[in-house]
CSV table of C-alpha atoms (C1' of nucleotides) in Angstrom, one decimal:
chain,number,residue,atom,x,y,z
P,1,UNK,CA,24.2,-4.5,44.1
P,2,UNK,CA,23.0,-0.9,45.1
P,3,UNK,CA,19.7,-0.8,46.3
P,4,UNK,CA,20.0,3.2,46.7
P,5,UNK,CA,18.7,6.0,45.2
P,6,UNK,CA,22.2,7.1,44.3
P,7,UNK,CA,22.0,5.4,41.1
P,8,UNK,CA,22.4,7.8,38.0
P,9,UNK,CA,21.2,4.1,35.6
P,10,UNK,CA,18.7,2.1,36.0
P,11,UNK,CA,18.7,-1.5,35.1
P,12,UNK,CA,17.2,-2.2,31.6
P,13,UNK,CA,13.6,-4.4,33.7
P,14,UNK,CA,13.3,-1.0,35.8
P,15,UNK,CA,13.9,1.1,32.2
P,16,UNK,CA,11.6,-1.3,30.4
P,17,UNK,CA,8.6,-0.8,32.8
P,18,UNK,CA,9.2,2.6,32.8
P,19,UNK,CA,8.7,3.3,29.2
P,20,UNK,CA,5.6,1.5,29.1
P,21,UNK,CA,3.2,4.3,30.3
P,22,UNK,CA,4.8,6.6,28.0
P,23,UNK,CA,4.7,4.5,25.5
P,24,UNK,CA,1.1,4.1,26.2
P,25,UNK,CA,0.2,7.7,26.3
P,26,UNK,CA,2.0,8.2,22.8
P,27,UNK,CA,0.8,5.3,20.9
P,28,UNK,CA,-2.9,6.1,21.9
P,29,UNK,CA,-2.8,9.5,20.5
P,30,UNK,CA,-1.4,8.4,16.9
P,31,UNK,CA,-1.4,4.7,16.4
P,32,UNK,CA,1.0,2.7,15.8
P,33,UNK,CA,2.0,3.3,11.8
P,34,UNK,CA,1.5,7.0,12.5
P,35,UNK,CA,3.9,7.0,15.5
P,36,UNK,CA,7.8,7.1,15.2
P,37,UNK,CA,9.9,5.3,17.8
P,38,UNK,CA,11.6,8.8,18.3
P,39,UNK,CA,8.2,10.3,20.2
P,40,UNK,CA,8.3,7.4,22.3
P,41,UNK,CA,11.8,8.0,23.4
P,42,UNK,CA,11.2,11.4,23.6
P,43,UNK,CA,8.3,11.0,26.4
P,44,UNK,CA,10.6,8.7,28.3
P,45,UNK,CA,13.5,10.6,28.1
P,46,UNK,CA,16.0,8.0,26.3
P,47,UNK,CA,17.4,7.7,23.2
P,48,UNK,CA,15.7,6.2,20.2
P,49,UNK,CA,18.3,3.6,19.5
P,50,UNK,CA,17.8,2.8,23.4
P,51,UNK,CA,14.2,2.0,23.0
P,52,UNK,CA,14.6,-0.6,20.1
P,53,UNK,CA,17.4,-2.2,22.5
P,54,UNK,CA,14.9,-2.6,25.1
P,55,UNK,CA,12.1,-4.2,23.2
P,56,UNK,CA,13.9,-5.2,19.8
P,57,UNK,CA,11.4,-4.4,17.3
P,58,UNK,CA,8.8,-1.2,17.6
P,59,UNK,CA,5.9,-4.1,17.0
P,60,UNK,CA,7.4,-6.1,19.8
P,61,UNK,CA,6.9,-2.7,21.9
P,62,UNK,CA,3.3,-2.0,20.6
P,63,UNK,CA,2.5,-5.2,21.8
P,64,UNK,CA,3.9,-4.9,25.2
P,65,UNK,CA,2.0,-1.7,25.2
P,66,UNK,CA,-1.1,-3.4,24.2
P,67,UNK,CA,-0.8,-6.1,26.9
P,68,UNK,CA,0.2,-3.1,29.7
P,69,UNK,CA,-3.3,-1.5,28.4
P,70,UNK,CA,-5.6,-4.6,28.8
P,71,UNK,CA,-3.7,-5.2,32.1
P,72,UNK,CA,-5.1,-2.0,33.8
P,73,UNK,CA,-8.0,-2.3,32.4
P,74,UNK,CA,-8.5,-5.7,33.8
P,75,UNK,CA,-7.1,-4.3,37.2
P,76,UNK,CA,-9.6,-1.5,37.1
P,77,UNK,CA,-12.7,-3.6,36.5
P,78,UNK,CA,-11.5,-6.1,39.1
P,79,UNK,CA,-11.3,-3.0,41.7
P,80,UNK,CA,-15.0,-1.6,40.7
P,81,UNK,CA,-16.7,-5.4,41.1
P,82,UNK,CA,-15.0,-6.0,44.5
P,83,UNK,CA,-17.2,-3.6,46.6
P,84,UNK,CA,-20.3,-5.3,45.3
P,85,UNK,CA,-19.0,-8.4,45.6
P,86,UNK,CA,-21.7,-10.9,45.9
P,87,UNK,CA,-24.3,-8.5,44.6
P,88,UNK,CA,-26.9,-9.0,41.7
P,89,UNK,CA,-25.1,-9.6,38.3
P,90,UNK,CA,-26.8,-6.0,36.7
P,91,UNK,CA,-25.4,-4.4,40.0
P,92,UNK,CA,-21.8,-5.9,39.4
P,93,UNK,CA,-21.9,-5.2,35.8
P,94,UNK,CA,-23.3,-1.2,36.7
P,95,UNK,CA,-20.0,-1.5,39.0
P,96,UNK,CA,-17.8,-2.3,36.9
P,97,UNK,CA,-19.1,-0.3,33.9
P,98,UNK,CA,-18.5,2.8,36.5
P,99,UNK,CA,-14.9,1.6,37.0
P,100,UNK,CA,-14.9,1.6,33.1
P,101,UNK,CA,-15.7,5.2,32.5
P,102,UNK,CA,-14.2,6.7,35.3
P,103,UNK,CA,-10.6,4.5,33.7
P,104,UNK,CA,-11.4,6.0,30.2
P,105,UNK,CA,-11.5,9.5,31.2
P,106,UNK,CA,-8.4,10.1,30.3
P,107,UNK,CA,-9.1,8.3,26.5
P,108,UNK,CA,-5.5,6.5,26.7
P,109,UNK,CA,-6.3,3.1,27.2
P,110,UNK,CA,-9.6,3.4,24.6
P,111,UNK,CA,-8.0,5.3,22.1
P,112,UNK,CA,-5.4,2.3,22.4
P,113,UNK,CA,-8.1,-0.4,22.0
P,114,UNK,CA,-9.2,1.5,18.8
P,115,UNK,CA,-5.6,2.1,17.1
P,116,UNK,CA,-4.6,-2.0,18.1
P,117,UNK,CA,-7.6,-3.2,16.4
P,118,UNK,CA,-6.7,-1.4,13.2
P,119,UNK,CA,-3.0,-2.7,13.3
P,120,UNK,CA,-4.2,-6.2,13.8
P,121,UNK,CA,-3.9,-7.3,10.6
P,122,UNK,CA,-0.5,-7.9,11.8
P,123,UNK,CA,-0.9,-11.1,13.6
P,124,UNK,CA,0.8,-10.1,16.9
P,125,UNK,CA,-1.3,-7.0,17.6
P,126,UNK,CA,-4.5,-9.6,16.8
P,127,UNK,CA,-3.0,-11.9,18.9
P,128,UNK,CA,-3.0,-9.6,21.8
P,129,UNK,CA,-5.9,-8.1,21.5
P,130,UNK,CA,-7.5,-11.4,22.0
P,131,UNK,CA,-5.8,-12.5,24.9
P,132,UNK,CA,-7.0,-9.0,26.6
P,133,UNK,CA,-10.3,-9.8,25.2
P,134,UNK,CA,-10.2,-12.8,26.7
P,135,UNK,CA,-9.0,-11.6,29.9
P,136,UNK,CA,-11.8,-9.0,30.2
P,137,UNK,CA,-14.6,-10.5,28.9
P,138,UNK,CA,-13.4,-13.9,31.6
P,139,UNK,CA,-13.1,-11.8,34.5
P,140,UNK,CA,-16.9,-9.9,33.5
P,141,UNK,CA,-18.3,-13.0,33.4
P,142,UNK,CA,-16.3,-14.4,36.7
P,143,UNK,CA,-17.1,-11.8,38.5
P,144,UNK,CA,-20.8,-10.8,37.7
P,145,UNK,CA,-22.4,-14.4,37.1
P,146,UNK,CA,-24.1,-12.5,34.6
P,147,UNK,CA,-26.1,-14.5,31.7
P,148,UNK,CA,-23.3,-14.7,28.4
P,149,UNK,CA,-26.6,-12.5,26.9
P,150,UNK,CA,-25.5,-9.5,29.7
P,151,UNK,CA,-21.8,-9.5,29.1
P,152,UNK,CA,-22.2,-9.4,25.4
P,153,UNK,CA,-24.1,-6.0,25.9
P,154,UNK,CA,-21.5,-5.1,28.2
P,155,UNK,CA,-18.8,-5.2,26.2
P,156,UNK,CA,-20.7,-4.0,23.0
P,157,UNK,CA,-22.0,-0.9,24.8
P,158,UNK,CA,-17.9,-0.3,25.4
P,159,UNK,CA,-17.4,-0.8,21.9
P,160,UNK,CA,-19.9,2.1,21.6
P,161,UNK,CA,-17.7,4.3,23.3
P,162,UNK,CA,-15.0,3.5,21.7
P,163,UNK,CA,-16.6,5.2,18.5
P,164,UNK,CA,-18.5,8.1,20.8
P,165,UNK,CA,-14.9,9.2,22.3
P,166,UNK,CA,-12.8,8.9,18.9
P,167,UNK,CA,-15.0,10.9,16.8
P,168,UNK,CA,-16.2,13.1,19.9
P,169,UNK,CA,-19.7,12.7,19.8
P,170,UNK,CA,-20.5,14.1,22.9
P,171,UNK,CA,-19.6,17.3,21.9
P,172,UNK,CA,-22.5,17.4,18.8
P,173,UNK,CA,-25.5,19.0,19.7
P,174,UNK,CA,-27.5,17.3,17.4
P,175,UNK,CA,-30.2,14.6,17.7
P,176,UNK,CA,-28.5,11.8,16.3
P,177,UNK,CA,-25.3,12.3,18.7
P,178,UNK,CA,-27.7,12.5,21.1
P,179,UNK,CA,-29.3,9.1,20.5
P,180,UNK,CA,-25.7,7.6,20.3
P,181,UNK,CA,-24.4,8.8,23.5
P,182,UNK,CA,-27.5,9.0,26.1
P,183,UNK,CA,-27.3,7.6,29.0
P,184,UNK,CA,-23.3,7.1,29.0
P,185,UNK,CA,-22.1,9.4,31.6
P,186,UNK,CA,-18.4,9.6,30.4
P,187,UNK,CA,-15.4,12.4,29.8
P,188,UNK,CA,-15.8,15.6,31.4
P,189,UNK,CA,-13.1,14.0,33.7
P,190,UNK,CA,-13.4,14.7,37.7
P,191,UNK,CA,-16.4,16.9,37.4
P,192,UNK,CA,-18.3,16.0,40.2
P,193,UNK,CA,-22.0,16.0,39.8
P,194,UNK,CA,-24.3,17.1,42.7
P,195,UNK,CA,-26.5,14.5,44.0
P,196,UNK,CA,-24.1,11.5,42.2
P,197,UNK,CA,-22.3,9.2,44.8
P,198,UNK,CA,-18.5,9.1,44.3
P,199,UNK,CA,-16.2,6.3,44.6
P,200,UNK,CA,-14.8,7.1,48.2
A,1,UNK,CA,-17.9,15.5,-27.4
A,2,UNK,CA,-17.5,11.9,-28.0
A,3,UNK,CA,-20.0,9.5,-25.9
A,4,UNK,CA,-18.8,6.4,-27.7
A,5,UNK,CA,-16.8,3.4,-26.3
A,6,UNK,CA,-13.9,4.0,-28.9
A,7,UNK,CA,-11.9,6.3,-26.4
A,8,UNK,CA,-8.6,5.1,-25.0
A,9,UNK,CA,-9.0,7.8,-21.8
A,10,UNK,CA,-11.3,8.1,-19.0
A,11,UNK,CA,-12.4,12.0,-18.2
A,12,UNK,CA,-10.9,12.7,-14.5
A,13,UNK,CA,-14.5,12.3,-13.0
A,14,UNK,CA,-14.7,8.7,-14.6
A,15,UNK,CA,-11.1,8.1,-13.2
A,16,UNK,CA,-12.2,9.5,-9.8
A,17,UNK,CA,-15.3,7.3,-9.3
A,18,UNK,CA,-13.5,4.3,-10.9
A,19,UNK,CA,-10.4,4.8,-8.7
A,20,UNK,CA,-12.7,5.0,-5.2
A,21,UNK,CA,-13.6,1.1,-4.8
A,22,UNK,CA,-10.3,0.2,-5.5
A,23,UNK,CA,-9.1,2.4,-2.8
A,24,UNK,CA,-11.2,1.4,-0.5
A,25,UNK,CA,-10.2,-2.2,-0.7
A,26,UNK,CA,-6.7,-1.7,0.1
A,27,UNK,CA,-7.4,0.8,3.0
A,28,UNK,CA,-9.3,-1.4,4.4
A,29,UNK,CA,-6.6,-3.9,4.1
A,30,UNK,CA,-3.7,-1.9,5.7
A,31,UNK,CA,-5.7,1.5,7.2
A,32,UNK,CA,-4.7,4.8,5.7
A,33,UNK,CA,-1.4,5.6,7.6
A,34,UNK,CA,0.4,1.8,6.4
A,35,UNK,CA,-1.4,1.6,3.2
A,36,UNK,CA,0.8,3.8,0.2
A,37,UNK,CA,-0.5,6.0,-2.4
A,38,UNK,CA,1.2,3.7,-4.9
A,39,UNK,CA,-0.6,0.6,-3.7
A,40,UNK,CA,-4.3,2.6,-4.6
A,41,UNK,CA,-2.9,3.1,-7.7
A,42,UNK,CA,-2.1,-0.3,-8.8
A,43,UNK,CA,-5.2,-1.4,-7.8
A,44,UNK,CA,-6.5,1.2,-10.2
A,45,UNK,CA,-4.1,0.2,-12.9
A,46,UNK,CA,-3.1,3.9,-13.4
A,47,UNK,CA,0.0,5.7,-12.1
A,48,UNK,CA,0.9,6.9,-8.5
A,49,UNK,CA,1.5,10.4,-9.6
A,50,UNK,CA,-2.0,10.8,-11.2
A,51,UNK,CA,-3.8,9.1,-7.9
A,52,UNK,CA,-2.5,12.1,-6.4
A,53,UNK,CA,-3.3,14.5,-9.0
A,54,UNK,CA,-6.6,13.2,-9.3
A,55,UNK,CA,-7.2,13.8,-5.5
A,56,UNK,CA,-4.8,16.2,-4.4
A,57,UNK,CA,-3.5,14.6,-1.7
A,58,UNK,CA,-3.4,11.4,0.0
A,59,UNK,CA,-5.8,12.6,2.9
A,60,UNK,CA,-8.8,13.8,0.3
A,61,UNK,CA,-8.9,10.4,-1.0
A,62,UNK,CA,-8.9,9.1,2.2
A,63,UNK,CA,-11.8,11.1,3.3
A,64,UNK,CA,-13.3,10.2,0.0
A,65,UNK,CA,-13.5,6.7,0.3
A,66,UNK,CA,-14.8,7.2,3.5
A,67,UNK,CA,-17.6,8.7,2.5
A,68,UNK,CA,-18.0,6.2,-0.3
A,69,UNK,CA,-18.5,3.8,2.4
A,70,UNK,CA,-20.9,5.5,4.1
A,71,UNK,CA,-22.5,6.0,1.1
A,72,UNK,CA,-23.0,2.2,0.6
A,73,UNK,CA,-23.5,1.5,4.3
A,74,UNK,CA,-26.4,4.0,3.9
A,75,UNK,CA,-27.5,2.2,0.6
A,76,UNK,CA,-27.7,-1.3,2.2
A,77,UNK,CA,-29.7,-0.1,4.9
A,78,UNK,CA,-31.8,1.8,3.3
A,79,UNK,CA,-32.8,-1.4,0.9
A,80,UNK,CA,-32.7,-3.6,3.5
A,81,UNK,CA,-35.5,-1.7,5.4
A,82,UNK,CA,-37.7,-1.2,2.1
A,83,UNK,CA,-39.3,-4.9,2.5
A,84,UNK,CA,-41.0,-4.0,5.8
A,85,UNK,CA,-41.5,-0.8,5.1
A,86,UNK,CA,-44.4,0.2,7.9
A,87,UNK,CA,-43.6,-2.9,10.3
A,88,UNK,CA,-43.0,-2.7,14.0
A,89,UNK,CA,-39.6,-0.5,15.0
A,90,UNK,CA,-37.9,-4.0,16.3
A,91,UNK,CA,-39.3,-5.9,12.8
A,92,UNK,CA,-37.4,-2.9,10.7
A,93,UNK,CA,-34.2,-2.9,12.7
A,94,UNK,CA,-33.9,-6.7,12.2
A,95,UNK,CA,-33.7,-6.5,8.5
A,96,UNK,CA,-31.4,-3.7,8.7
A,97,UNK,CA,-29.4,-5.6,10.9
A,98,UNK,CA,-29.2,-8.5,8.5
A,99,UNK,CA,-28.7,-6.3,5.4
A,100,UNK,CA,-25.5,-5.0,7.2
A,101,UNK,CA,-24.7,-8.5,8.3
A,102,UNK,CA,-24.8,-9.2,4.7
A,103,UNK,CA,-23.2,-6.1,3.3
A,104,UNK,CA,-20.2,-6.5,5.6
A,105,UNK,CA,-19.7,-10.3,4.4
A,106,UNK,CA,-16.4,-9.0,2.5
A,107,UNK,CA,-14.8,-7.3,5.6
A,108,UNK,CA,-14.1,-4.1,3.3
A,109,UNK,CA,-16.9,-1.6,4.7
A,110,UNK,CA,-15.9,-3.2,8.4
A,111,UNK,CA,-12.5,-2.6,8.4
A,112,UNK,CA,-12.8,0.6,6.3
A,113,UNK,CA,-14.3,2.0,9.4
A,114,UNK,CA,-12.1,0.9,12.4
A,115,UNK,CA,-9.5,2.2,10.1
A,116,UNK,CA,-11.1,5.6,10.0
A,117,UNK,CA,-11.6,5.7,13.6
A,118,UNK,CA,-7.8,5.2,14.2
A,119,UNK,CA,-7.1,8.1,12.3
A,120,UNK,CA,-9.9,10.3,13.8
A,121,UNK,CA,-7.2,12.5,15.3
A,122,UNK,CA,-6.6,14.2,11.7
A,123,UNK,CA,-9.7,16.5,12.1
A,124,UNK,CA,-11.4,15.9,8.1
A,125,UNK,CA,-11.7,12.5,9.1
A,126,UNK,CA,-13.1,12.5,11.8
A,127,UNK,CA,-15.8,14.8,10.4
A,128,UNK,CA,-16.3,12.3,7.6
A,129,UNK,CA,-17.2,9.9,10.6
A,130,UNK,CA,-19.1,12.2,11.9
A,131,UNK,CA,-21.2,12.6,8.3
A,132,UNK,CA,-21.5,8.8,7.8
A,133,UNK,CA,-22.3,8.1,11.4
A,134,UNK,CA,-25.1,11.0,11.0
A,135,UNK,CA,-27.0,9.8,8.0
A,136,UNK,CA,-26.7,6.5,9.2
A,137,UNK,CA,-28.2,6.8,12.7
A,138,UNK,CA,-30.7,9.4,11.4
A,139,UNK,CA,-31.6,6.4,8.6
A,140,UNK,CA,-32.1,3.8,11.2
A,141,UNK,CA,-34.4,6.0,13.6
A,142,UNK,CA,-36.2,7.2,10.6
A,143,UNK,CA,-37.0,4.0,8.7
A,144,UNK,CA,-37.5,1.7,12.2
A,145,UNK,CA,-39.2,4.6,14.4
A,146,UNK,CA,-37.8,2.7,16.7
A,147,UNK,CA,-36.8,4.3,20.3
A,148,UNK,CA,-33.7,5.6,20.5
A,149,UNK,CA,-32.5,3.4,22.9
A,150,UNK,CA,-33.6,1.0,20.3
A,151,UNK,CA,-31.3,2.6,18.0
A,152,UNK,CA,-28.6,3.2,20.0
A,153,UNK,CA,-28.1,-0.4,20.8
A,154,UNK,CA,-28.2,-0.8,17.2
A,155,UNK,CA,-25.0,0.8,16.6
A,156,UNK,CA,-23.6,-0.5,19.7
A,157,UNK,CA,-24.2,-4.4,18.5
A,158,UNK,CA,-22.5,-2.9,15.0
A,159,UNK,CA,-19.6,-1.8,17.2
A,160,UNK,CA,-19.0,-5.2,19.0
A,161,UNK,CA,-19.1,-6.5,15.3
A,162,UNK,CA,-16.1,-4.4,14.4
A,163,UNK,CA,-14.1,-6.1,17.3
A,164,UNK,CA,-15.3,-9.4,16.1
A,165,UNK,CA,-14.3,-9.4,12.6
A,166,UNK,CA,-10.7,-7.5,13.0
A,167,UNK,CA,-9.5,-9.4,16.1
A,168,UNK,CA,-11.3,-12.7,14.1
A,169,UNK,CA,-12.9,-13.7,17.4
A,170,UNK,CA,-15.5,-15.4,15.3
A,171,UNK,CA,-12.3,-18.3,14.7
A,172,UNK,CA,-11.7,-19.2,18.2
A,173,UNK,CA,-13.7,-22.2,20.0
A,174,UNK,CA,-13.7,-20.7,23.7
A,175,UNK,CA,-15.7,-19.8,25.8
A,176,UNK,CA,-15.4,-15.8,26.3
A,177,UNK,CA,-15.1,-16.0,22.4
A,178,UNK,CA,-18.8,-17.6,22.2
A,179,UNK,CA,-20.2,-14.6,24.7
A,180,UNK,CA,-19.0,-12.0,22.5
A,181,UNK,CA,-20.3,-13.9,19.3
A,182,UNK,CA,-23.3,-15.4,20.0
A,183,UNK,CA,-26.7,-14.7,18.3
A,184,UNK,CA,-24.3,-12.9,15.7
A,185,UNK,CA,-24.5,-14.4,12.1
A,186,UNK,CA,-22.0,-13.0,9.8
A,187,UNK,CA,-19.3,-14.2,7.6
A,188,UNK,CA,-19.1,-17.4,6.5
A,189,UNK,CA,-20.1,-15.7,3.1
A,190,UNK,CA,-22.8,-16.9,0.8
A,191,UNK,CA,-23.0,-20.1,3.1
A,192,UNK,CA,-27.0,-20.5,3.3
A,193,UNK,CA,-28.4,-22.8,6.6
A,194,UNK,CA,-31.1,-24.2,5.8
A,195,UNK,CA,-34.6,-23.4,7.4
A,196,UNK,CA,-33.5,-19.4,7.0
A,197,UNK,CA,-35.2,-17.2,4.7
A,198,UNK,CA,-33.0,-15.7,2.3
A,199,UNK,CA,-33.4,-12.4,0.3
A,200,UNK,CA,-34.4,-13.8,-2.6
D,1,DC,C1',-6.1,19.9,-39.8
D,2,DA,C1',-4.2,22.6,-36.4
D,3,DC,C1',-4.3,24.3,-31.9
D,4,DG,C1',-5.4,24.2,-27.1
D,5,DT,C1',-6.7,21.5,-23.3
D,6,DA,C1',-7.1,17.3,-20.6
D,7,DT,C1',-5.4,12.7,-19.6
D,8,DG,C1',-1.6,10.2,-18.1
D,9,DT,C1',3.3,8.8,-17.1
D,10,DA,C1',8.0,8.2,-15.3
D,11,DA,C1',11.6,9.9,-13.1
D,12,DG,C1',13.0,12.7,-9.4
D,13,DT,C1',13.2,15.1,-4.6
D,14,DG,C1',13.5,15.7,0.0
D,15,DA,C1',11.9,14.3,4.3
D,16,DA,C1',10.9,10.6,7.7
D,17,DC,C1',11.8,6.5,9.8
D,18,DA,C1',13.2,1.7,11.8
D,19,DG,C1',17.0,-0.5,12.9
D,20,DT,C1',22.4,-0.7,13.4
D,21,DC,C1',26.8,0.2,15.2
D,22,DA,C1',30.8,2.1,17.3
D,23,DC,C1',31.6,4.2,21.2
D,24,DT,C1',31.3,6.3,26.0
D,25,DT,C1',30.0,6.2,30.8
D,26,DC,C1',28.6,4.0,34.8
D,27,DC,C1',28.3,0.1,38.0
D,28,DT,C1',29.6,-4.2,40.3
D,29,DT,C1',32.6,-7.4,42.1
D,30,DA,C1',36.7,-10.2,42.6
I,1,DT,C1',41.4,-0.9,42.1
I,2,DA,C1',41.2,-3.1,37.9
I,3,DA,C1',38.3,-5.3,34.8
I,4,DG,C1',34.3,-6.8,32.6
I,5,DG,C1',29.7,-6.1,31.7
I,6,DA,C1',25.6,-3.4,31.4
I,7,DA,C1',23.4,1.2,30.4
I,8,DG,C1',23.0,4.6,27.2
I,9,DT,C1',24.1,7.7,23.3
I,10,DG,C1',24.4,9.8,18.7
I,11,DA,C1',25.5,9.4,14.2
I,12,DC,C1',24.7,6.6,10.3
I,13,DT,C1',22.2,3.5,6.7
I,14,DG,C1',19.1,2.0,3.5
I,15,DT,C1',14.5,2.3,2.4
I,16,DT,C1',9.9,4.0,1.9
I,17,DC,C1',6.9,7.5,0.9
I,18,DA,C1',4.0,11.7,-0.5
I,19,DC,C1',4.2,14.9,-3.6
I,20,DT,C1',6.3,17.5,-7.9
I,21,DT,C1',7.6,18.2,-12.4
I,22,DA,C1',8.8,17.7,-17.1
I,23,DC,C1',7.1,15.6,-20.7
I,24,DA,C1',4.1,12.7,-24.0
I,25,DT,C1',-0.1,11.3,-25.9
I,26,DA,C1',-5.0,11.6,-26.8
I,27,DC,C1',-9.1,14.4,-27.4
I,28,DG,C1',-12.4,18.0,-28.9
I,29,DT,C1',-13.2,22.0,-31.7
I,30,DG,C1',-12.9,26.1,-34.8
DNA sequence: CACGTATGTAAGTGAACAGTCACTTCCTTA
DNA sequence: TAAGGAAGTGACTGTTCACTTACATACGTG
């Protein structure tokens, strides 16, 4: 065993979690039918016959990437409720909402949301999407004691966004885009606005 | 000119409008990057060469049926809002609501949509989101006169639906399944409960 | 009826892609 | 230090697919 830097390999776990983000970043720009295994290796720097040794099939990878995806998001909204801990359900919820946006500003993990629900006719994309689902929508409802009526609109509203960041609404000046995407302060990524607190 | 039924060939128009609902169920089966040319064109009952011809390329009939869905979305609502034509905003947006509930019984228009929004990174589609979204938000505000908050939650409650029918969460007998799907009646096609008006 | 045009097909083309395989290089440990 | 196993590569394979093209058949019209 060499526990030191001195390593030119890594072991195939180490390799493994290392592809993931990649992965995650490349998937959620072209979905999964529209992205080659190839662009994944490329972002992580290996061979594409490497990367179907490491996860098999490329749908056993999508799914990993999937479950990585609904991982930090569940990690993010778990960090934005603990500061209110305690508080008034609408004030956990407006937590964690904030933890939302301020995760989606870079559009990965959404735009990987969007492209898994259109793969999941195949049933292991389906399949994880509803143990993330579950996940979320469990750990919402843990944390804010919010009426099941509150963490519906929670989780519709971030449906909402889903469709405001894929077809860029927020960048139509136009009444209708307007009524879609009022009042959701998202993107334009670490702009910080006079007068609005920030996450310390 | 020959306007009689004895002709063995459709014009190209005829072929065209024929050809979009076929292709719009089996995009919104598989999406548009998994789903082959060939596939529309069995569906049609012509050949996969002539699909192409008729279209150009795979992309314009993509973006075609998109709007062909839109188009229908557009119709639903529309009729759907004519029966309480003058009502109260929240009175309008309910039959609208249950028009679409009713128009999406068959999955098609649904999916057709989250399968669009996957491939929103090739620029003509997502400006054919951006016209269906258009007319259909402009629709809603100008049949319900409802606030646009009003409206806007609307769409957002249309969102969550999308997540509902593709990930099937309607299926599964949990808890976090039952937030995310209460108070939303769809599916279970054609199924009347008794004590509910129906459009007669 | 003959000629030009539009409808439609079937075979073909070249590129792209998921997964395989033989092989090399590195690492650990007995 | 030798040996076996693990990490990693690069070329290969068979298939699928969007699009093209050469050709055939039907249609309208002078």
């Amino acid at each position: 065993m060499n526990t030191s830097s001195t390593r030119l390999r890594s072991t195939a776990d180490e390799r493994r979690t290392g592809v993931l983000p990649q992965a995650l970043r490349v998937f959620a720009k072209t979905g999964y039918h529209a992205t080659p295994v190839s662009d994944v290796a490329t972002a992580a720097g290996i061979s594409q016959g490497y990367v179907i040794r490491l996860f098999g099939t490329k749908l056993e990878l999508f799914v990993a990437v999937v479950d990585a995806c609904f991982e930090r998001i569940a990690e993010a909204l778990d960090a934005g409720s603990e500061h209110v801990r305690g508080g008034e359900p609408q004030e956990v919820l407006d937590a964690m909402s904030d933890a939302y946006v301020e995760l989606i500003a870079d559009r990965d993990l959404l735009m990987l949301q969007v492209h898994a629900q259109s793969a999941a006719d195949i049933a292991e994309v389906r399949d994880a999407i509803r143990r993330g689902m579950a996940r979320v929508t469990q750990l919402v409802s843990d944390r804010s004691h919010a009426a099941p009526e509150q963490v519906q609109r929670f989780i519709a509203y971030g449906q909402l966004c889903h469709l405001i960041v894929t077809a860029e609404l927020d960048q139509i000046d136009r009444p209708w885009a307007r009524t879609l995407t009022q009042g959701i302060r998202h993107l334009e990524p670490l702009t910080t606005k006079a007068g609005e607190e920030v996450k310390s």
